[in-house]
Short mmCIF file of C-alpha atoms and ligand atoms in Angstrom, two decimals:
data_model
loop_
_atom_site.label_atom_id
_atom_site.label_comp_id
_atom_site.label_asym_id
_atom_site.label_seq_id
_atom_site.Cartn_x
_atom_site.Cartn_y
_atom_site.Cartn_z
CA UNK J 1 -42.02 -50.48 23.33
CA UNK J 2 -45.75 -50.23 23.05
CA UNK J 3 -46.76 -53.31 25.73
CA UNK J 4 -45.15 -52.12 28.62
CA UNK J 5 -46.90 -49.14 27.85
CA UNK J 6 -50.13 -50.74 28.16
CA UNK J 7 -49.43 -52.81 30.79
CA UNK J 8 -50.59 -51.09 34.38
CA UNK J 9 -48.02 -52.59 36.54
CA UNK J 10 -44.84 -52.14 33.76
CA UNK J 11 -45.79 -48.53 33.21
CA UNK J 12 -45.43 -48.14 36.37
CA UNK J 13 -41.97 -48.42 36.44
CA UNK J 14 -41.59 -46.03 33.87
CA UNK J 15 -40.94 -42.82 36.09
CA UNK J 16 -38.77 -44.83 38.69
CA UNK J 17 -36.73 -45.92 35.44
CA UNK J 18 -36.45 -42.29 33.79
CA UNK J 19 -36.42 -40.32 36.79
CA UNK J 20 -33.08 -38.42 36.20
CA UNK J 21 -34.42 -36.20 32.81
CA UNK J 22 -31.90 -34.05 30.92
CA UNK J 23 -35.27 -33.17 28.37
CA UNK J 24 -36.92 -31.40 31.25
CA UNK J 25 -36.22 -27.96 31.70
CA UNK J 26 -36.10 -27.46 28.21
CA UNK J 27 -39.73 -28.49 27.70
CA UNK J 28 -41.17 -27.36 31.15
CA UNK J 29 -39.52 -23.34 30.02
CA UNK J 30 -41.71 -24.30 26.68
CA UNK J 31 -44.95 -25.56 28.16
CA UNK J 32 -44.94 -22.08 30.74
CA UNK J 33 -44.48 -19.44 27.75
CA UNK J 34 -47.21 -21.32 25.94
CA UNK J 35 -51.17 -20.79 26.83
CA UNK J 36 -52.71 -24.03 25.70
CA UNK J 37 -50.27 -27.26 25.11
CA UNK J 38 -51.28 -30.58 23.52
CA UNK J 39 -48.30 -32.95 24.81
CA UNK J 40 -48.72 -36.37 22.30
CA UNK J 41 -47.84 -39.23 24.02
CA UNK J 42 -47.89 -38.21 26.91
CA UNK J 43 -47.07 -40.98 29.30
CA UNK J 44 -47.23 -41.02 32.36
CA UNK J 45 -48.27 -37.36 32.41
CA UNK J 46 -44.83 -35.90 33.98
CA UNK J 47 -44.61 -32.76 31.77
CA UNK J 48 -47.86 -31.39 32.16
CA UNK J 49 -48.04 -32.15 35.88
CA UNK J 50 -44.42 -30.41 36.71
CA UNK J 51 -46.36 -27.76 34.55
CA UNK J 52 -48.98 -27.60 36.30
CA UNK J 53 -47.34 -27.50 39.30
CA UNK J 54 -45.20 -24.76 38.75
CA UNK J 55 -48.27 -22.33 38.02
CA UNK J 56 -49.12 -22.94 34.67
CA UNK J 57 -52.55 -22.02 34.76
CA UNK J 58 -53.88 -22.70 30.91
CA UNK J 59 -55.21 -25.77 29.08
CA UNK J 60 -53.02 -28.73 29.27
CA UNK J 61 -53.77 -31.83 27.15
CA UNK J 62 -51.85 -34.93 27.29
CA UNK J 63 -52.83 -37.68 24.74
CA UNK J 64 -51.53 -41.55 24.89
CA UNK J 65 -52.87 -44.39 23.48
CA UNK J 66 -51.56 -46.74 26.29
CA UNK J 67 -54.06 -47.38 29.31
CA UNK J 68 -51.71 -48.27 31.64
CA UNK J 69 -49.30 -44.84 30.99
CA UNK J 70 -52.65 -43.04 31.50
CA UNK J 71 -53.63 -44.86 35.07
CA UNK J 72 -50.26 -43.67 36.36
CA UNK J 73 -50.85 -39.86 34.41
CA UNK J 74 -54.59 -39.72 36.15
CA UNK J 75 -53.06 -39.47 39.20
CA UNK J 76 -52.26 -35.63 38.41
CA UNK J 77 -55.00 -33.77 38.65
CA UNK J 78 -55.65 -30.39 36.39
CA UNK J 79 -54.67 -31.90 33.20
CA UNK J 80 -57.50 -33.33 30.63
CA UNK J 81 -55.66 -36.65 29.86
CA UNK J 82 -57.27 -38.31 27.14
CA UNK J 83 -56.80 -41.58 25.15
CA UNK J 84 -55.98 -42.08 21.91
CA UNK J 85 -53.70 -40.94 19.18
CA UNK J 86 -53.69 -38.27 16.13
CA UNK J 87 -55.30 -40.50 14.18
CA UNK J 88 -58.19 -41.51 16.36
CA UNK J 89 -58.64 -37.75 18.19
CA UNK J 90 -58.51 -34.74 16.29
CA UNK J 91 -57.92 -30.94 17.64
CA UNK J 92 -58.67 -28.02 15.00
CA UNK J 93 -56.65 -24.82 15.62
CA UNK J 94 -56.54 -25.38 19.54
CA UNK J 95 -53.00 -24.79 20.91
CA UNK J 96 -50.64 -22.68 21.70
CA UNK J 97 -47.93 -25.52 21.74
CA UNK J 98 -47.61 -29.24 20.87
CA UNK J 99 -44.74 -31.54 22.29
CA UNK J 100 -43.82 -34.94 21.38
CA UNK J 101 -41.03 -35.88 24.51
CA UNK J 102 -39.17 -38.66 25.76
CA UNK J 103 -38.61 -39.91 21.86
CA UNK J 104 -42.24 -40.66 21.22
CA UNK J 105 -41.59 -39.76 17.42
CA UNK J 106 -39.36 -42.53 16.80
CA UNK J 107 -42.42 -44.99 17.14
CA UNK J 108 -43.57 -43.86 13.29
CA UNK J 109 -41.65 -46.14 10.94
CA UNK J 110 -43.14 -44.91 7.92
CA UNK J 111 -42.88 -41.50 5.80
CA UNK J 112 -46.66 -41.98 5.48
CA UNK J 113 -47.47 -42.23 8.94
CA UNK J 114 -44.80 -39.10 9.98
CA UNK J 115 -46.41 -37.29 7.73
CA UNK J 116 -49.82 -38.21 8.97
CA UNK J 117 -48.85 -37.07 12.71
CA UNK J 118 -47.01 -33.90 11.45
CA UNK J 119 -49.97 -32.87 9.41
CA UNK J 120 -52.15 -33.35 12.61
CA UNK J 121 -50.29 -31.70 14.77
CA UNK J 122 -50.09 -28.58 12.42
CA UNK J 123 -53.91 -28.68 12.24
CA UNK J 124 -54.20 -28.25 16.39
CA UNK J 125 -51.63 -25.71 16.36
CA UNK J 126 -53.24 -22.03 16.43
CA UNK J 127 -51.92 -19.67 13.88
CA UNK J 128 -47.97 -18.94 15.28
CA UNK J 129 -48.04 -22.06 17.61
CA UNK J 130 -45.22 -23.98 17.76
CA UNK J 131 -43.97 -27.67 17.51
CA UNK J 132 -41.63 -28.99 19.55
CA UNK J 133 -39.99 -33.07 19.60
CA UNK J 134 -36.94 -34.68 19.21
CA UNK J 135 -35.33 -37.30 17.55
CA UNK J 136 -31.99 -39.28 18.53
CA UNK J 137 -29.20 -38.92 16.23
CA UNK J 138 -28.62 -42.21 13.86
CA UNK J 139 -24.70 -41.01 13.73
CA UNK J 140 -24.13 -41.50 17.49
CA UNK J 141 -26.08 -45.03 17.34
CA UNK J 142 -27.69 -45.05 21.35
CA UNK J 143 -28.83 -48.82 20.07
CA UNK J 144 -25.26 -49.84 20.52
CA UNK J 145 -25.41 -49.59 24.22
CA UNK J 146 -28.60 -51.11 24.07
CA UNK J 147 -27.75 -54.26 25.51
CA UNK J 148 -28.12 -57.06 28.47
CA UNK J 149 -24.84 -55.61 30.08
CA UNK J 150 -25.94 -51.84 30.27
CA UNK J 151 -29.47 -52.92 32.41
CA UNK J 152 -30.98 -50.93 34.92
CA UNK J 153 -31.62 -52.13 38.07
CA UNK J 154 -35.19 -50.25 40.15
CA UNK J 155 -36.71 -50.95 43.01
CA UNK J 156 -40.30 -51.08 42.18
CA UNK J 157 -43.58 -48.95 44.06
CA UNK J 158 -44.20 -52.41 46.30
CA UNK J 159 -40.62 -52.53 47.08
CA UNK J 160 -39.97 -55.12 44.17
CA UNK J 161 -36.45 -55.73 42.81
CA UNK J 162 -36.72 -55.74 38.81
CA UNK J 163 -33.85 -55.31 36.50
CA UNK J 164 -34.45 -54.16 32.98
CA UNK J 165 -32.22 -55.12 30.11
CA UNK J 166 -32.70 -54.52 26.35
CA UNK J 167 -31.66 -56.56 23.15
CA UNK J 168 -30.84 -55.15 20.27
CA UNK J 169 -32.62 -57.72 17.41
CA UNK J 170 -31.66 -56.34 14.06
CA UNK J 171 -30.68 -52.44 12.57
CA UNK J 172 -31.61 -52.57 9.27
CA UNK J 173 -32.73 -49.06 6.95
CA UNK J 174 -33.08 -46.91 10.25
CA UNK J 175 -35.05 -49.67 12.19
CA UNK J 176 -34.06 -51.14 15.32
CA UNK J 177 -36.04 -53.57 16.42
CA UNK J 178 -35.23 -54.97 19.94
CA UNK J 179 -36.66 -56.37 23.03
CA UNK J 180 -37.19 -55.45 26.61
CA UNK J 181 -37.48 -57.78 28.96
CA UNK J 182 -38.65 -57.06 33.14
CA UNK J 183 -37.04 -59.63 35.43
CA UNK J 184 -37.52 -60.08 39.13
CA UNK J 185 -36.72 -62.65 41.77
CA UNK J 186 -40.30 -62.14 43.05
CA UNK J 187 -42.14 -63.28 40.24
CA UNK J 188 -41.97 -66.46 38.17
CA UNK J 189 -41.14 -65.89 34.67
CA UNK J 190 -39.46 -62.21 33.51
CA UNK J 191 -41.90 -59.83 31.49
CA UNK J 192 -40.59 -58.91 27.78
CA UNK J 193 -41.53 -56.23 25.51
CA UNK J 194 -40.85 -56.28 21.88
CA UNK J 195 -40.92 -52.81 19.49
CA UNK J 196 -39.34 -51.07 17.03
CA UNK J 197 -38.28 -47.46 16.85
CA UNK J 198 -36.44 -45.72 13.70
CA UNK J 199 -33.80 -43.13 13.44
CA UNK J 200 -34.01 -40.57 10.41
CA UNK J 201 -31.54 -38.61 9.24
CA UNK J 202 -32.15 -34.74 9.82
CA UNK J 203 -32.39 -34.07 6.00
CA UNK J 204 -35.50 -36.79 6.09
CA UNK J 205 -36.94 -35.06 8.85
CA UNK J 206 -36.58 -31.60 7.68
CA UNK J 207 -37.78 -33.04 4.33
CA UNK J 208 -41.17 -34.63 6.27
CA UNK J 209 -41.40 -31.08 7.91
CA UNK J 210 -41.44 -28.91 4.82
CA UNK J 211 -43.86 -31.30 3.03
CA UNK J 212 -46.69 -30.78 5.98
CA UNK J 213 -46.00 -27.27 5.83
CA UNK J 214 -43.69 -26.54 8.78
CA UNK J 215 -40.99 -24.60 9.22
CA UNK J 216 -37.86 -25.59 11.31
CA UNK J 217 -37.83 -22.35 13.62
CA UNK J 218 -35.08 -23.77 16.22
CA UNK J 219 -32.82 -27.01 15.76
CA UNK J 220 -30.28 -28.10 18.93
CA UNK J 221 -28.37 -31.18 19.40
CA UNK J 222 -28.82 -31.25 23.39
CA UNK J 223 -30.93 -30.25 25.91
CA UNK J 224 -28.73 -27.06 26.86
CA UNK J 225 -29.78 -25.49 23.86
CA UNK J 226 -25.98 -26.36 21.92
CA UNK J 227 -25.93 -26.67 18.16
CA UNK J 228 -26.56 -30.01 16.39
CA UNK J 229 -23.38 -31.50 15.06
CA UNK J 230 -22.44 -34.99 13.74
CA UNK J 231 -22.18 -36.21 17.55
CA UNK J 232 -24.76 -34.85 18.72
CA UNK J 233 -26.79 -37.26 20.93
CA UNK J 234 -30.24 -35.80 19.83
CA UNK J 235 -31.62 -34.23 17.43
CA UNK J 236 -34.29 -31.50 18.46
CA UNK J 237 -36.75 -29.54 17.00
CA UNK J 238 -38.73 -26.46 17.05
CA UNK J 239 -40.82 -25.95 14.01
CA UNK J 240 -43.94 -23.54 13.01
CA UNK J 241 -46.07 -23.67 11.01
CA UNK J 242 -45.25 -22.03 7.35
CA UNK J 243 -46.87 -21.09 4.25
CA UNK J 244 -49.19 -24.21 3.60
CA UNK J 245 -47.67 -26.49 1.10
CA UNK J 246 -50.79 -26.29 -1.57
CA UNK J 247 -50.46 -22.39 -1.45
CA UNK J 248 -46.83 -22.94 -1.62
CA UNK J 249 -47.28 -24.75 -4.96
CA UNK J 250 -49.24 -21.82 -6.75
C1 SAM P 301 -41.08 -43.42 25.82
S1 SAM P 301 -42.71 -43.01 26.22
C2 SAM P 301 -42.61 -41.25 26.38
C3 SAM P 301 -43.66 -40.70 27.30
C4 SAM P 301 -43.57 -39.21 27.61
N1 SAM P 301 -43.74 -38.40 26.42
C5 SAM P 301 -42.29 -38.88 28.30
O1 SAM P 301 -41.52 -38.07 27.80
O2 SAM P 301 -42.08 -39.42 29.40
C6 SAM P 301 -43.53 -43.21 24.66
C7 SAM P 301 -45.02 -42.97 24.72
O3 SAM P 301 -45.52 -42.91 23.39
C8 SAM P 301 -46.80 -43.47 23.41
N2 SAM P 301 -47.21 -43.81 22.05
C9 SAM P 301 -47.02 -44.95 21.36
N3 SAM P 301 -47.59 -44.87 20.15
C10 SAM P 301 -48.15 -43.63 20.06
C11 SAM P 301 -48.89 -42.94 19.05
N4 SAM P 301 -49.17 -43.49 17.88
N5 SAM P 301 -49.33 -41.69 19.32
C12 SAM P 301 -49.04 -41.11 20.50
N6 SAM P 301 -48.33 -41.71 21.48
C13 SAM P 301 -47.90 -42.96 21.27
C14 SAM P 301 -46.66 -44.66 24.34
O4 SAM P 301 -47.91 -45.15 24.80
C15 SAM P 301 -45.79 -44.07 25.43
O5 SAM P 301 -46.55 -43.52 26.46
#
């Protein structure tokens, strides 16, 4: 959902929404053994600024391209938060780490442009940095429960009511597209969101990863570290940078 994103007053209920976060310990023990951490996507900011807050005392970058994610991250301070994406910003051999959380990966649709972000991220990754993101499992199917009936209901930062449903439009080649639509009794008309997000099989990924020249150091299928299996809810992944592909080829 890329609007929402944008939007000042949606993003704001971003953190309110995803407040209960089964991702973050495994990230946060990540970000502390690593000096210098590029998170991509970075939302509302809530990684680096738990990071920061528990004593990490390197450089911590979080990148977004969505304005009104970064109004709500600015309010951390001790993190450069910058705008922009991988294709519009470019880091050269800079970090110790680079995260992709909360499922940002699933916004690429294409082979072209995963490749494109996993061949930037590899070039701001130091020499035995590391690469960590996730992706949810297609066999489990999370889009199923994606509907009206499974809506969340928040009570906003003015004390606003707003329940949050999504629609499921069509699943077709790995591609959901749905909606997401903000209603309130306050206000006069809801607010909806339309994106799309795909689901790739591991051996796709793993296929994108040794083509950009990574390595898949760790794989899990949930955030306590257990071993990806067909029902696994998520697929993540820890990869480092290998031999380069063009050297690989001589
Ligand atoms: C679901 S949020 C996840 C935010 C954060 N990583 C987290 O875990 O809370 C997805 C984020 O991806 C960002 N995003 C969308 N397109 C992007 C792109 N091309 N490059 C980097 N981030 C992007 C959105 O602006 C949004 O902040």
């Amino acid at each position: 959902m890329s609007d929402a994103y944008e939007d000042e007053d949606l993003a704001a209920y971003y953190d309110v929404i995803n407040h209960q976060r089964a991702d973050t310990d495994f990230y946060l023990e990540l970000v502390l053994a690593a000096d210098a951490v590029l998170d991509v996507g970075c939302g509302t900011g809530v990684l680096l600024k738990e990071a920061r807050a528990a004593g990490h005392s390197g450089r911590l970058v979080g990148l977004d391209p969505a304005e009104g994610m970064l109004v709500q991250a600015r309010r951390g301070d001790g993190v450069d938060w910058v705008r922009g994406d991988l294709g519009t910003v470019a880091f050269d051999g800079e970090f110790d780490l680079v995260v992709m959380t909360g499922h940002v990966f699933q916004v690429f649709l294409t082979d072209d442009e995963v490749r494109a972000q996993f061949a930037a991220v590899r070039r701001a990754l130091k020499a035995g940095g590391r690469f960590a993101f996730e992706t949810r499992n297609p066999a489990v199917k999370a889009w199923e429960r994606w509907m009206p009936e499974y809506g969340t209901d928040i009570v906003g930062p003015e004390g606003e009511r707003v329940r949050v449903e999504h629609f499921v439009e069509s699943v077709e080649n790995g591609l959901v597209r749905m909606s997401e639509t903000y209603s309130s009794p306050d206000w006069p008309e809801p607010r909806v969101d339309r994106g799309t997000l795909r689901f790739m099989e591991v051996r796709e990924l793993d296929a994108l990863l040794g083509e950009t020249g990574f390595e898949v150091a760790e794989r899990y299928g949930l955030w306590d570290r257990s071993a990806l299996t067909d029902t696994s809810r998520e697929i993540i992944t820890i990869a480092r940078p290998g031999p380069h592909p063009a050297a690989r080829r001589r």
